One Martini backbone bead per residue (centre of mass of N, CA, C, O) as a GRO file, in nm:
protein
  315
    1MET     BB    1   0.661  -0.736  -2.661
    2LYS     BB    2   0.632  -0.782  -2.356
    3LEU     BB    3   0.701  -0.493  -2.271
    4LYS     BB    4   0.462  -0.360  -2.417
    5LEU     BB    5   0.228  -0.514  -2.273
    6ASN     BB    6   0.369  -0.431  -1.964
    7LYS     BB    7   0.418  -0.117  -1.921
    8PHE     BB    8   0.197  -0.053  -1.699
    9LEU     BB    9   0.310  -0.241  -1.487
   10TYR     BB   10   0.589  -0.103  -1.469
   11LEU     BB   11   0.478   0.176  -1.395
   12SER     BB   12   0.354   0.093  -1.127
   13TYR     BB   13   0.619   0.004  -0.993
   14PHE     BB   14   0.765   0.273  -1.021
   15LEU     BB   15   0.575   0.448  -0.846
   16ILE     BB   16   0.614   0.280  -0.585
   17ILE     BB   17   0.922   0.304  -0.559
   18VAL     BB   18   0.919   0.607  -0.524
   19LEU     BB   19   0.753   0.607  -0.261
   20ILE     BB   20   0.955   0.440  -0.100
   21GLY     BB   21   1.200   0.625  -0.127
   22ILE     BB   22   1.071   0.876   0.005
   23SER     BB   23   0.999   0.744   0.275
   24PHE     BB   24   1.290   0.674   0.367
   25PHE     BB   25   1.402   0.957   0.346
   26ASN     BB   26   1.202   1.093   0.551
   27PHE     BB   27   1.273   0.909   0.792
   28TYR     BB   28   1.603   0.946   0.797
   29LYS     BB   29   1.674   1.245   0.780
   30PRO     BB   30   1.639   1.348   1.082
   31ILE     BB   31   1.838   1.142   1.199
   32PHE     BB   32   2.095   1.224   1.038
   33GLU     BB   33   2.087   1.520   1.126
   34SER     BB   34   2.121   1.462   1.430
   35VAL     BB   35   2.389   1.314   1.407
   36ASN     BB   36   2.551   1.541   1.274
   37LYS     BB   37   2.503   1.751   1.496
   38TYR     BB   38   2.615   1.592   1.734
   39ASN     BB   39   2.902   1.538   1.622
   40THR     BB   40   2.977   1.834   1.589
   41ILE     BB   41   2.941   1.921   1.886
   42LYS     BB   42   3.125   1.713   2.020
   43GLU     BB   43   3.391   1.762   1.859
   44ASN     BB   44   3.396   2.094   1.872
   45CYS     BB   45   3.263   2.175   2.162
   46TYR     BB   46   3.325   1.950   2.375
   47LEU     BB   47   3.629   1.874   2.262
   48LYS     BB   48   3.754   2.141   2.134
   49LYS     BB   49   3.845   2.150   1.822
   50ASN     BB   50   3.617   2.391   1.717
   51THR     BB   51   3.486   2.676   1.876
   52ASP     BB   52   3.435   2.875   1.614
   53LEU     BB   53   3.182   2.770   1.552
   54PRO     BB   54   2.861   2.878   1.533
   55ILE     BB   55   2.732   2.647   1.709
   56CYS     BB   56   2.915   2.719   1.968
   57LYS     BB   57   2.757   3.010   2.006
   58ASP     BB   58   2.529   2.905   2.117
   59LYS     BB   59   2.351   2.951   2.407
   60PHE     BB   60   2.336   2.643   2.474
   61VAL     BB   61   2.616   2.529   2.387
   62SER     BB   62   2.780   2.742   2.570
   63ASP     BB   63   2.650   2.578   2.792
   64TRP     BB   64   2.798   2.340   2.974
   65LYS     BB   65   2.561   2.192   3.116
   66TRP     BB   66   2.394   2.150   2.864
   67LEU     BB   67   2.611   2.006   2.698
   68GLU     BB   68   2.649   1.761   2.885
   69TYR     BB   69   2.358   1.663   2.877
   70TYR     BB   70   2.337   1.628   2.569
   71ILE     BB   71   2.572   1.420   2.529
   72LYS     BB   72   2.456   1.200   2.746
   73ASN     BB   73   2.115   1.213   2.654
   74ASN     BB   74   2.129   1.282   2.305
   75ASN     BB   75   2.204   1.020   2.136
   76PRO     BB   76   2.125   0.937   1.802
   77ASN     BB   77   2.296   0.681   1.758
   78GLU     BB   78   2.125   0.498   1.938
   79LYS     BB   79   1.865   0.515   1.776
   80LEU     BB   80   1.984   0.408   1.511
   81ASN     BB   81   2.101   0.133   1.632
   82ASN     BB   82   1.800   0.050   1.765
   83LEU     BB   83   1.670  -0.004   1.518
   84ASP     BB   84   1.406  -0.191   1.389
   85ALA     BB   85   1.250  -0.358   1.134
   86ILE     BB   86   0.958  -0.336   1.233
   87THR     BB   87   0.936  -0.032   1.287
   88VAL     BB   88   1.022   0.068   1.009
   89THR     BB   89   0.804  -0.073   0.848
   90LEU     BB   90   0.558   0.060   0.994
   91GLU     BB   91   0.633   0.357   0.946
   92ILE     BB   92   0.626   0.346   0.637
   93ILE     BB   93   0.333   0.237   0.602
   94GLU     BB   94   0.175   0.450   0.821
   95HIS     BB   95   0.361   0.754   0.815
   96GLU     BB   96   0.423   0.780   0.526
   97ILE     BB   97   0.370   0.832   0.191
   98TYR     BB   98   0.287   0.532   0.142
   99THR     BB   99   0.002   0.544   0.272
  100ASN     BB  100  -0.137   0.652   0.000
  101ILE     BB  101  -0.176   0.371  -0.140
  102GLN     BB  102  -0.474   0.319  -0.042
  103PHE     BB  103  -0.577   0.535  -0.265
  104LEU     BB  104  -0.396   0.437  -0.525
  105ALA     BB  105  -0.433   0.131  -0.578
  106PRO     BB  106  -0.683   0.125  -0.765
  107LEU     BB  107  -0.545   0.291  -0.990
  108ILE     BB  108  -0.292   0.116  -1.037
  109ILE     BB  109  -0.438  -0.148  -1.107
  110MET     BB  110  -0.605  -0.033  -1.344
  111ILE     BB  111  -0.369   0.045  -1.519
  112ALA     BB  112  -0.247  -0.245  -1.542
  113VAL     BB  113  -0.519  -0.378  -1.654
  114VAL     BB  114  -0.690  -0.200  -1.852
  115PHE     BB  115  -0.486  -0.122  -2.075
  116LYS     BB  116  -0.431  -0.411  -2.171
  117LEU     BB  117  -0.725  -0.534  -2.204
  118HIS     BB  118  -0.856  -0.304  -2.374
  119SER     BB  119  -0.684  -0.329  -2.630
  120GLU     BB  120  -0.795  -0.611  -2.705
  121TYR     BB  121  -1.098  -0.541  -2.702
  122SER     BB  122  -1.112  -0.277  -2.895
  123ASN     BB  123  -0.940  -0.443  -3.139
  124CYS     BB  124  -1.055  -0.744  -3.165
  125THR     BB  125  -0.851  -0.964  -3.052
  126ILE     BB  126  -1.050  -1.165  -2.930
  127LYS     BB  127  -1.124  -1.310  -3.199
  128ASN     BB  128  -0.847  -1.442  -3.244
  129TYR     BB  129  -0.839  -1.607  -2.983
  130LEU     BB  130  -1.120  -1.765  -3.040
  131THR     BB  131  -0.982  -1.941  -3.277
  132ARG     BB  132  -0.778  -2.100  -3.053
  133MET     BB  133  -1.000  -2.070  -2.818
  134ASN     BB  134  -1.198  -2.082  -2.572
  135TYR     BB  135  -1.365  -1.868  -2.370
  136LYS     BB  136  -1.276  -1.976  -2.090
  137ASP     BB  137  -0.970  -1.979  -2.151
  138TYR     BB  138  -0.948  -1.680  -2.206
  139LEU     BB  139  -1.037  -1.579  -1.925
  140LYS     BB  140  -0.817  -1.729  -1.768
  141SER     BB  141  -0.571  -1.590  -1.902
  142LYS     BB  142  -0.649  -1.301  -1.801
  143TYR     BB  143  -0.658  -1.373  -1.492
  144LYS     BB  144  -0.359  -1.435  -1.466
  145TYR     BB  145  -0.270  -1.145  -1.501
  146ILE     BB  146  -0.424  -1.036  -1.255
  147PHE     BB  147  -0.268  -1.197  -1.045
  148ARG     BB  148   0.000  -1.051  -1.109
  149ALA     BB  149  -0.087  -0.749  -1.082
  150SER     BB  150  -0.188  -0.787  -0.772
  151LEU     BB  151   0.120  -0.792  -0.652
  152ILE     BB  152   0.217  -0.502  -0.616
  153ILE     BB  153   0.159  -0.440  -0.314
  154PRO     BB  154   0.288  -0.685  -0.174
  155VAL     BB  155   0.569  -0.636  -0.296
  156SER     BB  156   0.611  -0.355  -0.170
  157LEU     BB  157   0.605  -0.458   0.124
  158MET     BB  158   0.852  -0.644   0.094
  159ILE     BB  159   1.052  -0.424   0.018
  160ILE     BB  160   1.032  -0.267   0.280
  161PHE     BB  161   1.129  -0.495   0.465
  162ILE     BB  162   1.405  -0.546   0.333
  163ILE     BB  163   1.518  -0.262   0.369
  164ALA     BB  164   1.484  -0.255   0.678
  165CYS     BB  165   1.680  -0.485   0.733
  166PHE     BB  166   1.935  -0.345   0.614
  167MET     BB  167   1.919  -0.073   0.776
  168THR     BB  168   1.924  -0.255   1.067
  169GLY     BB  169   2.083  -0.526   1.046
  170PHE     BB  170   1.867  -0.737   1.124
  171ASN     BB  171   1.690  -0.605   1.358
  172PHE     BB  172   1.453  -0.766   1.610
  173ASN     BB  173   1.523  -0.590   1.864
  174TYR     BB  174   1.301  -0.465   2.092
  175SER     BB  175   1.178  -0.235   2.296
  176ASP     BB  176   0.944  -0.124   2.531
  177SER     BB  177   0.902   0.163   2.393
  178VAL     BB  178   0.707   0.071   2.153
  179LYS     BB  179   0.436   0.097   2.324
  180ASN     BB  180   0.439   0.431   2.270
  181ILE     BB  181   0.376   0.393   1.979
  182ALA     BB  182   0.146   0.416   1.720
  183VAL     BB  183   0.212   0.122   1.575
  184TYR     BB  184   0.131  -0.037   1.820
  185THR     BB  185   0.084  -0.393   1.852
  186LYS     BB  186   0.101  -0.707   1.947
  187ILE     BB  187   0.101  -0.861   1.669
  188LYS     BB  188   0.332  -0.699   1.532
  189TYR     BB  189   0.558  -0.798   1.751
  190GLN     BB  190   0.477  -1.097   1.861
  191ALA     BB  191   0.347  -1.165   1.540
  192PHE     BB  192   0.472  -1.065   1.264
  193PRO     BB  193   0.449  -1.291   1.049
  194LEU     BB  194   0.139  -1.307   1.070
  195TYR     BB  195   0.068  -1.014   1.017
  196PHE     BB  196   0.215  -0.988   0.739
  197PHE     BB  197   0.066  -1.211   0.592
  198LEU     BB  198  -0.224  -1.090   0.629
  199LEU     BB  199  -0.158  -0.825   0.488
  200LEU     BB  200  -0.081  -0.941   0.213
  201LEU     BB  201  -0.345  -1.094   0.162
  202THR     BB  202  -0.539  -0.855   0.181
  203GLN     BB  203  -0.407  -0.682  -0.044
  204TYR     BB  204  -0.440  -0.887  -0.271
  205ILE     BB  205  -0.749  -0.911  -0.263
  206MET     BB  206  -0.803  -0.609  -0.306
  207CYS     BB  207  -0.668  -0.601  -0.588
  208LEU     BB  208  -0.871  -0.792  -0.717
  209PHE     BB  209  -1.109  -0.604  -0.668
  210TYR     BB  210  -1.005  -0.367  -0.838
  211ALA     BB  211  -0.982  -0.528  -1.102
  212ASN     BB  212  -1.283  -0.599  -1.129
  213ILE     BB  213  -1.375  -0.309  -1.169
  214GLY     BB  214  -1.210  -0.253  -1.424
  215ILE     BB  215  -1.335  -0.482  -1.599
  216PHE     BB  216  -1.631  -0.391  -1.589
  217VAL     BB  217  -1.579  -0.114  -1.769
  218ILE     BB  218  -1.470  -0.225  -2.044
  219LYS     BB  219  -1.714  -0.332  -2.215
  220LYS     BB  220  -1.853  -0.006  -2.251
  221THR     BB  221  -1.557   0.122  -2.315
  222LYS     BB  222  -1.358   0.287  -2.554
  223ASN     BB  223  -1.162   0.419  -2.342
  224SER     BB  224  -0.900   0.368  -2.136
  225ILE     BB  225  -0.897   0.619  -1.960
  226LEU     BB  226  -1.200   0.619  -1.902
  227ALA     BB  227  -1.201   0.341  -1.765
  228VAL     BB  228  -1.023   0.420  -1.525
  229VAL     BB  229  -1.194   0.653  -1.419
  230LEU     BB  230  -1.459   0.492  -1.384
  231GLY     BB  231  -1.340   0.280  -1.195
  232TYR     BB  232  -1.264   0.478  -0.965
  233ILE     BB  233  -1.545   0.594  -0.925
  234LEU     BB  234  -1.677   0.325  -0.855
  235PHE     BB  235  -1.511   0.277  -0.604
  236LEU     BB  236  -1.603   0.532  -0.449
  237ILE     BB  237  -1.902   0.454  -0.445
  238ILE     BB  238  -1.865   0.193  -0.287
  239ASP     BB  239  -1.737   0.324  -0.040
  240ILE     BB  240  -1.981   0.506   0.030
  241ILE     BB  241  -2.194   0.285   0.058
  242ILE     BB  242  -2.055   0.123   0.284
  243TYR     BB  243  -2.033   0.361   0.487
  244CYS     BB  244  -2.315   0.521   0.471
  245VAL     BB  245  -2.527   0.293   0.428
  246LEU     BB  246  -2.441   0.030   0.572
  247TYR     BB  247  -2.331   0.158   0.835
  248ALA     BB  248  -2.471   0.433   0.920
  249PHE     BB  249  -2.772   0.347   0.847
  250ILE     BB  250  -2.825   0.039   0.891
  251LEU     BB  251  -2.643  -0.062   1.135
  252LEU     BB  252  -2.660   0.197   1.323
  253LYS     BB  253  -2.951   0.332   1.295
  254ILE     BB  254  -3.142   0.077   1.264
  255LEU     BB  255  -2.984  -0.177   1.421
  256HIS     BB  256  -2.769  -0.089   1.642
  257LEU     BB  257  -2.474  -0.171   1.557
  258GLN     BB  258  -2.146  -0.242   1.702
  259ILE     BB  259  -1.912  -0.174   1.460
  260PRO     BB  260  -1.620  -0.133   1.342
  261LEU     BB  261  -1.541   0.125   1.138
  262ASP     BB  262  -1.280   0.028   0.972
  263VAL     BB  263  -1.424  -0.202   0.806
  264PHE     BB  264  -1.579   0.035   0.618
  265ASN     BB  265  -1.279   0.131   0.533
  266ILE     BB  266  -1.142   0.032   0.230
  267THR     BB  267  -0.889   0.253   0.242
  268GLY     BB  268  -0.772   0.129   0.551
  269TYR     BB  269  -0.622  -0.174   0.541
  270LEU     BB  270  -0.316  -0.089   0.612
  271ILE     BB  271  -0.416   0.002   0.899
  272ILE     BB  272  -0.340  -0.122   1.226
  273ARG     BB  273  -0.491  -0.062   1.553
  274ASN     BB  274  -0.606  -0.355   1.595
  275ASP     BB  275  -0.582  -0.689   1.619
  276TYR     BB  276  -0.872  -0.771   1.500
  277GLU     BB  277  -0.840  -0.631   1.215
  278VAL     BB  278  -0.686  -0.844   1.060
  279ILE     BB  279  -0.933  -1.037   1.025
  280LEU     BB  280  -1.158  -0.841   0.932
  281PHE     BB  281  -1.015  -0.745   0.672
  282LEU     BB  282  -0.996  -1.022   0.540
  283ILE     BB  283  -1.296  -1.090   0.532
  284SER     BB  284  -1.385  -0.838   0.375
  285SER     BB  285  -1.210  -0.886   0.121
  286ILE     BB  286  -1.338  -1.155   0.042
  287ILE     BB  287  -1.626  -1.051   0.004
  288LEU     BB  288  -1.564  -0.843  -0.217
  289PHE     BB  289  -1.442  -1.040  -0.419
  290VAL     BB  290  -1.673  -1.243  -0.451
  291ILE     BB  291  -1.890  -1.046  -0.544
  292SER     BB  292  -1.733  -0.928  -0.789
  293PHE     BB  293  -1.688  -1.203  -0.933
  294ILE     BB  294  -1.981  -1.282  -0.976
  295ILE     BB  295  -2.059  -1.034  -1.142
  296LEU     BB  296  -1.840  -1.070  -1.361
  297LYS     BB  297  -1.923  -1.351  -1.461
  298LYS     BB  298  -2.209  -1.260  -1.557
  299TYR     BB  299  -2.118  -1.018  -1.742
  300TYR     BB  300  -1.916  -1.241  -1.918
  301LYS     BB  301  -2.086  -1.496  -2.011
  302ASN     BB  302  -2.157  -1.374  -2.293
  303LYS     BB  303  -1.987  -1.409  -2.576
  304GLU     BB  304  -2.150  -1.256  -2.798
  305GLU     BB  305  -2.174  -0.988  -2.641
  306VAL     BB  306  -1.874  -0.928  -2.610
  307VAL     BB  307  -1.805  -0.924  -2.914
  308CYS     BB  308  -2.006  -0.704  -2.990
  309TYR     BB  309  -1.879  -0.477  -2.815
  310SER     BB  310  -1.603  -0.494  -2.951
  311GLU     BB  311  -1.699  -0.414  -3.238
  312ARG     BB  312  -1.812  -0.136  -3.160
  313GLN     BB  313  -1.536  -0.015  -3.066
  314ASN     BB  314  -1.405  -0.073  -3.367
  315ALA     BB  315  -1.605   0.111  -3.553
   0.00000   0.00000   0.00000
């Protein structure tokens, strides 16, 4: 019975694990291909074990000066062995297919939350619960599930970090060359535990915000799928209002305030380009959650109204 009730939560985890698997595959594939090519050229062409291979006939490989330079200066095994857990984690989060999770997270959270809670609401199961507990306790019990469901994205980030640790042999020693890569900021490398904790916390709070949006549309929507779709559309509308109205029109055009643009892109809180964004994203996520929670609390305050809408859906 527990598996049945949480099947959409498990489905959400499955989708994210697939994204993580594809991301690691795409990240390591060109590296392993380079290693394989290098080893083949070194063993067969440079050490002349089998110079009849087609690759040894290549115009560059057949040039001994080029071949010597390639073998001495382009060893991909060194790159593979020098990869550190921090860099791999950041590359997977910010540059691979997993990055799309920032657009999919609202939908994934709503699938996990809306399908389960809407089934209870639309089937009038809520009335049975209310015969055994008071309304406030019922709401608290449902929000406990939301707290668990909202762990999906933070857990996925921890899975990425753990895999990166094993793939790199728990290597946390990075070279100065990381300063030249796109994912580099000081806090990510010099204070990674703090950065990662704040990232997890921000993503968790944002997931609670997504869940609140999903719960908001449940009350007057008869179909679970429609509720998820409407919830995602509502999220997109909120995103547009925050970016276009609040930022572009009010703060920038009317008040002429120069505030970092990324703070108002609520679908981009996964990627940190500047150190100060770690704190700004956290503050912004807290504000979004608090506002949505206050609205949700007032929206579901009237027990009789909630039960009435539930009965209408079951009619």
